[in-house]
Amino acid sequence: MAGNSWLLPVSGMAADSKTDPGIPASDGYLLVDLKKCQGCASCMLACSLVHEGAASLSLSRIQIIQNSFEHFPRDIAIGQCRQCVAPACVEACPEDAITADKRFGNVRMIDLKKCIGCGACAEACPYIPSRSHLAPHESFGGQNKARKCDLCSRAPFHWDAAGGGPEGKQACVAVCPVGAIRMTRKIPTQKGDAGYQVNLRDGNWKRLGYQDS
């Protein structure tokens, strides 16, 4: 694996996602197989390319997280927005900048024009590190703006004419060389990470001497 200076330590989850919806559920969710992930960061580079037009690990909406003090399979985690059924970030935003966008299958999306870069969404996210993160945005004079996964719904540099979103192609899913990320329309269990971490391995896994679970 390449140098680890850009990888964040795993800290786990701060609290369970709330269970009282209030807004329509998303039509799409990213599932991951942590045992298949090799930490190559292809998903991160693809994410930043389709959204920002540049390869930038720090601007990626999905993060590969490594814990150097753990052993396989707990040494790597994939930090992706869960598109929570009852998203704490939506309720926390003082400017109503995060909404369920009906045009893109109710994916939770950030309106950058409304976002004031206060970081309330990141603080409210029950996952650590939070799935919303702040970074300067060139289109807004370098002002900090929140970024989070939108399933590539608004990816101005998307390579496919059909674009992304639940109906299209998600960059991270498309480029993962080992198929460790997949999108589903079925709502995952909303308690902890269990519903989002799945087994995407085939028969070859057993032939290599690994366990399926």
XYZ file of C-alpha atoms in Angstrom:
213
model
C 0.000 0.000 0.000
C 1.132 3.526 -0.697
C 2.168 5.933 2.044
C -0.365 6.358 4.806
C 0.013 10.079 5.504
C -3.387 10.833 3.969
C -5.223 8.066 5.792
C -7.260 8.843 8.876
C -7.376 6.744 12.046
C -10.460 4.649 12.628
C -12.500 5.964 15.523
C -15.754 4.063 15.080
C -19.238 5.445 15.475
C -20.299 8.134 17.918
C -23.971 7.139 18.087
C -26.663 5.273 16.200
C -28.496 7.078 13.428
C -31.856 8.466 14.487
C -34.891 6.393 13.558
C -37.591 9.046 13.065
C -37.420 9.934 9.328
C -39.116 13.287 8.638
C -37.926 13.280 5.007
C -38.279 10.709 2.199
C -35.821 7.827 2.258
C -33.046 7.841 -0.318
C -33.370 5.581 -3.361
C -29.716 4.530 -3.127
C -27.121 3.434 -0.534
C -23.460 2.466 -0.800
C -22.498 -0.894 0.705
C -18.903 -1.958 1.299
C -16.930 -5.145 1.883
C -14.052 -4.241 4.173
C -12.303 -7.560 3.605
C -12.107 -6.962 -0.145
C -10.867 -3.374 0.101
C -7.134 -3.108 -0.583
C -6.782 0.546 0.372
C -5.675 1.566 -3.128
C -7.657 4.851 -3.003
C -8.995 4.433 -6.552
C -12.465 5.291 -5.252
C -11.195 8.506 -3.661
C -9.412 9.686 -6.784
C -12.407 8.883 -8.994
C -14.746 10.716 -6.613
C -12.700 13.900 -6.632
C -12.221 13.717 -10.408
C -15.930 13.573 -11.242
C -16.865 16.209 -8.650
C -13.887 18.581 -8.677
C -12.218 17.857 -12.005
C -8.952 17.099 -10.209
C -7.416 14.137 -8.414
C -7.434 15.157 -4.749
C -7.635 12.722 -1.851
C -8.625 15.508 0.543
C -11.619 16.520 -1.604
C -12.997 13.018 -2.002
C -16.451 12.398 -0.595
C -15.537 8.814 0.226
C -12.536 8.064 2.424
C -10.307 5.042 2.912
C -9.482 4.897 6.604
C -6.566 2.901 7.979
C -5.777 1.914 11.547
C -2.093 1.014 11.695
C -2.557 -0.562 15.124
C -5.021 -3.193 13.889
C -4.615 -6.336 11.810
C -6.634 -7.608 8.843
C -9.549 -7.250 8.443
C -9.902 -4.452 11.002
C -7.008 -2.406 9.633
C -9.007 -0.779 6.819
C -12.414 0.874 6.759
C -14.335 2.677 4.049
C -15.957 5.917 5.174
C -18.938 6.599 2.953
C -22.079 8.665 3.543
C -24.849 6.326 4.704
C -27.680 8.422 3.205
C -29.326 7.948 6.611
C -33.083 7.460 6.716
C -33.205 10.095 9.457
C -30.078 12.187 8.740
C -28.806 14.210 11.687
C -26.938 16.520 9.298
C -30.180 17.676 7.679
C -31.696 18.649 11.020
C -28.504 20.304 12.256
C -27.942 22.624 9.295
C -29.003 26.173 10.321
C -29.442 27.247 6.691
C -31.480 24.260 5.444
C -28.691 23.637 2.957
C -29.021 19.833 3.097
C -32.157 18.320 1.619
C -33.534 15.129 0.103
C -33.486 16.023 -3.586
C -36.485 14.457 -5.345
C -34.852 15.006 -8.740
C -32.113 12.581 -7.771
C -33.990 9.888 -5.891
C -34.121 11.761 -2.570
C -30.338 11.566 -2.177
C -29.243 13.845 0.675
C -27.526 16.755 -1.053
C -25.844 20.004 -0.035
C -26.786 23.308 -1.663
C -23.410 25.038 -1.784
C -25.044 28.438 -2.286
C -26.809 28.071 1.072
C -23.929 26.407 2.914
C -22.079 28.851 5.185
C -19.286 26.448 6.115
C -20.207 26.356 9.797
C -19.501 22.637 10.182
C -22.755 21.861 12.011
C -23.450 18.952 9.667
C -20.060 17.389 10.362
C -20.525 17.746 14.117
C -23.997 16.193 13.981
C -22.992 13.175 11.892
C -23.051 10.078 14.150
C -20.153 8.482 12.275
C -16.505 9.193 13.096
C -14.955 10.674 11.060
C -18.093 12.478 9.927
C -19.331 11.938 6.377
C -19.599 15.665 5.747
C -16.316 17.528 5.640
C -15.278 21.125 5.064
C -12.809 22.315 2.450
C -12.192 25.564 0.543
C -14.186 25.828 -2.678
C -12.687 27.697 -5.624
C -16.089 28.625 -7.053
C -16.885 30.495 -3.831
C -13.660 32.450 -3.467
C -11.972 29.850 -1.303
C -14.746 29.889 1.314
C -15.170 26.665 3.257
C -18.053 24.573 1.986
C -19.349 21.228 3.205
C -19.042 18.229 0.930
C -20.696 14.813 1.166
C -21.534 11.901 -1.090
C -24.413 12.513 -3.498
C -24.030 9.168 -5.321
C -22.521 11.262 -8.132
C -25.913 12.919 -8.743
C -24.219 16.288 -9.220
C -20.863 15.352 -10.667
C -20.050 17.943 -13.354
C -17.062 15.965 -14.642
C -18.831 12.584 -14.825
C -17.537 10.472 -17.730
C -20.923 8.927 -18.582
C -23.541 10.930 -20.468
C -26.263 9.438 -18.269
C -24.490 10.735 -15.164
C -24.727 9.314 -11.667
C -27.351 9.133 -8.949
C -29.324 6.015 -8.007
C -30.266 5.558 -11.671
C -26.752 6.096 -13.036
C -23.162 5.155 -12.278
C -21.313 5.938 -9.070
C -17.623 6.629 -9.684
C -16.369 4.727 -6.643
C -18.387 1.632 -7.546
C -17.258 1.744 -11.172
C -13.516 2.041 -10.546
C -12.964 -0.240 -7.539
C -10.620 -2.912 -8.951
C -11.802 -5.587 -6.527
C -15.516 -4.793 -6.386
C -15.527 -3.790 -2.722
C -18.256 -1.139 -3.143
C -21.792 -1.616 -4.407
C -24.975 0.433 -4.525
C -28.311 -0.937 -3.385
C -31.853 0.411 -3.380
C -32.811 -1.555 -0.295
C -32.618 0.454 2.923
C -29.814 -0.992 5.096
C -30.304 -1.587 8.801
C -29.997 1.822 10.441
C -28.326 0.702 13.660
C -24.566 1.116 13.530
C -22.531 -0.080 10.549
C -23.946 -3.598 10.272
C -26.337 -2.858 7.415
C -23.686 -1.130 5.313
C -20.891 -3.692 5.639
C -21.668 -6.741 3.507
C -20.045 -9.804 1.928
C -19.315 -9.110 -1.746
C -16.890 -12.018 -2.120
C -17.309 -14.959 -4.502
C -16.060 -18.547 -4.490
C -12.472 -17.497 -5.165
C -12.275 -16.145 -1.634
C -12.566 -19.648 -0.162
C -10.093 -21.047 -2.673
C -7.523 -18.613 -1.317
C -8.070 -19.998 2.170
C -10.097 -17.111 3.618
C -13.317 -17.374 5.580
C -16.557 -16.024 4.093
C -17.836 -14.325 7.228
